[in-house]
Short mmCIF file of C-alpha atoms in Angstrom, two decimals:
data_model
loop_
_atom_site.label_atom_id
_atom_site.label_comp_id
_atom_site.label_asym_id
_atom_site.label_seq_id
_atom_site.Cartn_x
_atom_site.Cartn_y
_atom_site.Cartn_z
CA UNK A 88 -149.16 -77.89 80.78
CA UNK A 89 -145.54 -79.02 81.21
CA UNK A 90 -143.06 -76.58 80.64
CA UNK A 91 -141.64 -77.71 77.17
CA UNK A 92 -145.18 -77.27 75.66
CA UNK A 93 -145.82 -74.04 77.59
CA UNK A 94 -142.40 -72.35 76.21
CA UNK A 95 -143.86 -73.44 72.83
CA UNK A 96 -147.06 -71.86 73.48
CA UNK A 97 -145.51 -68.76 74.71
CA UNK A 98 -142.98 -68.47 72.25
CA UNK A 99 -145.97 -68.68 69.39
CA UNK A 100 -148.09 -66.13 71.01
CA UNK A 101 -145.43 -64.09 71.76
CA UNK A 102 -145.26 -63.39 68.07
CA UNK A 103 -148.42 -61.38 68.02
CA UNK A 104 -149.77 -57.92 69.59
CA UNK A 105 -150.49 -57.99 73.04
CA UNK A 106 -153.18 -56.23 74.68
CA UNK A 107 -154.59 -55.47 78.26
CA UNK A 108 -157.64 -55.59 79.44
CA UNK A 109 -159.41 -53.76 82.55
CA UNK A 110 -161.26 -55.99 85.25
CA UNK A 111 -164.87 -56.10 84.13
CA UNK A 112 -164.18 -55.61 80.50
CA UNK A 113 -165.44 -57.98 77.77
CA UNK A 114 -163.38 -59.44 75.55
CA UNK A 115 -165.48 -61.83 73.86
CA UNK A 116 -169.36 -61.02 73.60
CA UNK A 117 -171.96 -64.15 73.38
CA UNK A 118 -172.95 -64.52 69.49
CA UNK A 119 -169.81 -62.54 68.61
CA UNK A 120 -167.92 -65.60 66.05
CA UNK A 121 -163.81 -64.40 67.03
CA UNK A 122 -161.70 -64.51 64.48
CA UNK A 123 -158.15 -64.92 66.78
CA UNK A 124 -157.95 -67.23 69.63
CA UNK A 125 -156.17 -65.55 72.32
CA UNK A 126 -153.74 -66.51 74.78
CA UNK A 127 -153.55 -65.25 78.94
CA UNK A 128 -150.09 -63.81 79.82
CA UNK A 129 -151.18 -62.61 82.69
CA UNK A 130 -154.52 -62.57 84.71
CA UNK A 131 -158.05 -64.61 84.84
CA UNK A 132 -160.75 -64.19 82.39
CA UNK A 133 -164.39 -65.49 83.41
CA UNK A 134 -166.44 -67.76 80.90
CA UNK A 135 -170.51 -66.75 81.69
CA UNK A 136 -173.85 -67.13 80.13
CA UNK A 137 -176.59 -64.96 80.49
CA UNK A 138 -179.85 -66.77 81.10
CA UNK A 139 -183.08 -65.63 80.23
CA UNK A 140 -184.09 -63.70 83.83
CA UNK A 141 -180.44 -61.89 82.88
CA UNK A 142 -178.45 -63.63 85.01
CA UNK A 143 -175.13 -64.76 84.79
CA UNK A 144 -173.92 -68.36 85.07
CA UNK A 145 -170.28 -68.19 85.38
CA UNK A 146 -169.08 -72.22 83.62
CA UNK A 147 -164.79 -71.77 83.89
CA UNK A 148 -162.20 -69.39 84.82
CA UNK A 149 -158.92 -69.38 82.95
CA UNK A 150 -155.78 -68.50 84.05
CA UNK A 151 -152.14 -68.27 82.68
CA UNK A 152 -151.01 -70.05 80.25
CA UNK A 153 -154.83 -70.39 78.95
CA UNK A 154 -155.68 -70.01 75.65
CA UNK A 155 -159.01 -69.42 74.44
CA UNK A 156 -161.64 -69.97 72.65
CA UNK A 157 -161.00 -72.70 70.78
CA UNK A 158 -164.46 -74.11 70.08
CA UNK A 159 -164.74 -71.46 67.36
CA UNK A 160 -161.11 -72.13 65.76
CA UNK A 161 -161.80 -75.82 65.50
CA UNK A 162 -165.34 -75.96 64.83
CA UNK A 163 -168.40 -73.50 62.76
CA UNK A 164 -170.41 -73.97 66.14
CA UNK A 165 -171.96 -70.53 67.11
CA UNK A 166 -170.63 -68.62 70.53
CA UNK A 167 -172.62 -68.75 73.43
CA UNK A 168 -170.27 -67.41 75.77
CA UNK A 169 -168.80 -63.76 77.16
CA UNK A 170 -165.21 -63.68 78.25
CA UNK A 171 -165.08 -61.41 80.56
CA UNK A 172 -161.69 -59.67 82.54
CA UNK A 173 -161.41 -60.70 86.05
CA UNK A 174 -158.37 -59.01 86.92
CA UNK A 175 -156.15 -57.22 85.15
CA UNK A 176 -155.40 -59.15 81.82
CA UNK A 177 -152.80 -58.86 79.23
CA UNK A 178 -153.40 -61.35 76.56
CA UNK A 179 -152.25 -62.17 73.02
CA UNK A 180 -154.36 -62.43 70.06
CA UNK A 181 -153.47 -64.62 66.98
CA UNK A 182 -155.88 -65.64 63.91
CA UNK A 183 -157.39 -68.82 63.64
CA UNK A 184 -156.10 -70.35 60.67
CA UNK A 185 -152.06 -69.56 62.31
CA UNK A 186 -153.08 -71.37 65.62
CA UNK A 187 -154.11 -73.97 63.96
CA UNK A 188 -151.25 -74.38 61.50
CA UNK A 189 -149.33 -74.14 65.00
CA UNK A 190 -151.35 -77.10 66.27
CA UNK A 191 -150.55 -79.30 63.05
CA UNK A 192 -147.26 -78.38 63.69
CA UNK A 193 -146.84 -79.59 67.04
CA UNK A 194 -148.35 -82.84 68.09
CA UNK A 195 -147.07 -82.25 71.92
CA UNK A 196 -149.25 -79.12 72.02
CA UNK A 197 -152.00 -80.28 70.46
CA UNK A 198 -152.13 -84.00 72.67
CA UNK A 199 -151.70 -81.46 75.98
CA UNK A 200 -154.89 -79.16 74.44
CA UNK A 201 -157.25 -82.36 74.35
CA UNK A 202 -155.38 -83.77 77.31
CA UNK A 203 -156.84 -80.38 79.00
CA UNK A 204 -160.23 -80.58 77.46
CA UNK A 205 -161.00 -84.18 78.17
CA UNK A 206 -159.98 -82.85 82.27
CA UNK A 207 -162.04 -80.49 82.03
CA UNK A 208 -165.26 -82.52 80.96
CA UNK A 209 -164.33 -85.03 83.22
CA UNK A 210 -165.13 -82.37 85.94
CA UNK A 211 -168.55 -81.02 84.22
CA UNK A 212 -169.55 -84.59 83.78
CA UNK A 213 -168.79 -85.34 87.91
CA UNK A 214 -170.17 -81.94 88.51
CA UNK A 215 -173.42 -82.89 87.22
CA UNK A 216 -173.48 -86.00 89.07
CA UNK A 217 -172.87 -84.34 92.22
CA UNK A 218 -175.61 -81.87 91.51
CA UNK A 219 -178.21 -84.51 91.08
CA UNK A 220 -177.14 -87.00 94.14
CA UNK A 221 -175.30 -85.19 96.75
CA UNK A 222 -175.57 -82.59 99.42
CA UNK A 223 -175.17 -78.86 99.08
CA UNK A 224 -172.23 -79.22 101.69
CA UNK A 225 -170.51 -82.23 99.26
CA UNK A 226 -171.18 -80.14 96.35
CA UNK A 227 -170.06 -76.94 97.48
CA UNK A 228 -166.84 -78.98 98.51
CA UNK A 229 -166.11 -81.07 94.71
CA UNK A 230 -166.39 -77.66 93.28
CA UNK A 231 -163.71 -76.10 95.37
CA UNK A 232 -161.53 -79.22 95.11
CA UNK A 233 -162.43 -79.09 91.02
CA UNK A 234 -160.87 -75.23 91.11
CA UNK A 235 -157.80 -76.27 93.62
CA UNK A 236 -156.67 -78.69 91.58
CA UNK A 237 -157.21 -76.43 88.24
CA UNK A 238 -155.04 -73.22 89.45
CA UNK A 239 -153.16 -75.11 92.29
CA UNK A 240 -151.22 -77.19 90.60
CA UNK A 241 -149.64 -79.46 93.39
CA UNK A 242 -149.63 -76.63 95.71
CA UNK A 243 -150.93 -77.06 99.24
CA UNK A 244 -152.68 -73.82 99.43
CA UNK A 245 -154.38 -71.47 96.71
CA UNK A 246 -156.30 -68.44 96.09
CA UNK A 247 -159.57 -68.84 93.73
CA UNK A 248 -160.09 -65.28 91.71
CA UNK A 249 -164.22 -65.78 92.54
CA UNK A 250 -166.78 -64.72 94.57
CA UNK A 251 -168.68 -66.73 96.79
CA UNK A 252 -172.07 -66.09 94.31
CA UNK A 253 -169.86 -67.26 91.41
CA UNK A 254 -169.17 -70.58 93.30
CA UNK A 255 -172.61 -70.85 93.64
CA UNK A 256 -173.62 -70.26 90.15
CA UNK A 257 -170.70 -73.06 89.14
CA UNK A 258 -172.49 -75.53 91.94
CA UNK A 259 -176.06 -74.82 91.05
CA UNK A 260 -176.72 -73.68 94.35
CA UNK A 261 -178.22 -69.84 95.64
CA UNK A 262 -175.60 -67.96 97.23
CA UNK A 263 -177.42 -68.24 100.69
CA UNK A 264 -176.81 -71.97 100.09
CA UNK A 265 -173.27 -71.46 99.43
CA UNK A 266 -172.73 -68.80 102.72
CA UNK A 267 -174.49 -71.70 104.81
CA UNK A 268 -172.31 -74.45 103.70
CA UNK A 269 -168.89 -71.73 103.73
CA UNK A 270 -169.64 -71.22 107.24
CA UNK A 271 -168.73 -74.98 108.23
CA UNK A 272 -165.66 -74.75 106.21
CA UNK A 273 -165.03 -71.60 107.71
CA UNK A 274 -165.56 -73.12 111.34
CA UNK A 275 -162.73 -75.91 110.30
CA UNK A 276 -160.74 -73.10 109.06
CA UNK A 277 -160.07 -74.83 105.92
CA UNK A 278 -160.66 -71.41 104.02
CA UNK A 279 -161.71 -67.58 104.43
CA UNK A 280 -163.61 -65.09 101.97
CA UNK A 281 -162.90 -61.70 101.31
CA UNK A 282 -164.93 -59.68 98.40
CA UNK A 283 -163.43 -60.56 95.45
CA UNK A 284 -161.52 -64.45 96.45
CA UNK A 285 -162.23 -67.85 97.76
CA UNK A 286 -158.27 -68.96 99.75
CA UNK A 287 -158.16 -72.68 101.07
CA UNK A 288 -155.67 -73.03 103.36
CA UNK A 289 -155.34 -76.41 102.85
CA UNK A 290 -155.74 -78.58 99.75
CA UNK A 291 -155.21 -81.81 101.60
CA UNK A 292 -157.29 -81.22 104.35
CA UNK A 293 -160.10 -79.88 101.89
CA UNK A 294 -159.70 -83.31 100.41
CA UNK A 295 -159.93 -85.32 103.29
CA UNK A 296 -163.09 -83.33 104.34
CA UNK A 297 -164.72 -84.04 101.07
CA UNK A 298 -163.75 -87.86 101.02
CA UNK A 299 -165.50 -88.10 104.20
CA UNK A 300 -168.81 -86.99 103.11
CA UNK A 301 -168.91 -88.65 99.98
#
């Protein structure tokens, strides 16, 4: 999101009654229909599914200047989804029917929105194509290049807000898969884990490593 279209985000939002949220705490439960879309000052928020064992399959993480859901706004297709606090969020709610009239109003927004959606499918669609022909180790890699690129934005190093089982569920891999394959990243020390983040050191290097094996 360039910065002309994220001041005009902002500035809309901005309009309406902020709220924040405590890590762990829903904000959107599955077959709940919202009636706002709402928009990430500040934080992550977790998009999950909960299968039929119970288990949840995390499918995005959005950060600042995220807003979210639109599916809902835009469509009468049902909610699957909980939105869940990562960290500490303060976010912005505002109804349907003015974010859309904000939309209409401004092309720029709207051509970055889809711009951002068609990105984002573009990774699903490669995601599933590296779950059905590559390694766990090459898989385990596109997904942490897939979230680099997301929440680095040029820079050379980031921070992902997940855990290493949450990586996992995004690769469709067990998290014993995942702590194998970390441990030959870890080895290269191209990244480190703590509890509650993924940090590569290096983006470019990460890359290189993944264009090798592929």
């Amino acid at each position: 999101m360039n910065q002309v279209v994220q001041k005009k985000v902002q500035d809309f939002f901005s309009k309406y009654p902020a709220r924040s949220w405590d890590p762990k705490q829903i904000i959107i439960h599955a077959d709940e229909r919202p009636s706002y879309v709402f928009y990430i000052e500040s934080g992550d928020v977790r998009q999950y599914i909960v299968d039929k064992r119970g288990e949840e399959i995390v499918v995005n993480t959005l950060h600042h200047p995220a807003f979210f859901p639109m599916t809902q706004a835009l469509t009468h297709a049902p909610n699957h989804f909980f939105f869940e606090a990562v960290t500490q969020c303060r976010l912005h709610a505002a109804p349907h029917d003015e974010v859309l009239r904000f939309l209409a109003d401004n092309q720029d927004v709207t051509q970055d929105l889809l711009s951002r959606v068609l990105s984002g499918l573009d990774g699903v669609l490669m995601r599933m194509v590296y779950s059905m022909s590559e390694s766990a180790y090459v898989r385990v890699l596109h997904e942490l290049m897939l979230q680099s690129h997301r929440i680095g934005q040029g820079a050379s190093e980031v921070t992902l807000p997940m855990k290493e089982y949450e990586l996992g569920q995004l690769c469709g891999l067990s998290r014993e898969t995942v702590s194998r394959e970390f441990k030959k990243l870890k080895k290269q020390k191209l990244v480190a884990l703590d509890h509650q983040t993924i940090h590569i050191y290096d983006i470019d290097a990460l890359q290189r490593e993944f264009e090798q094996n592929t």
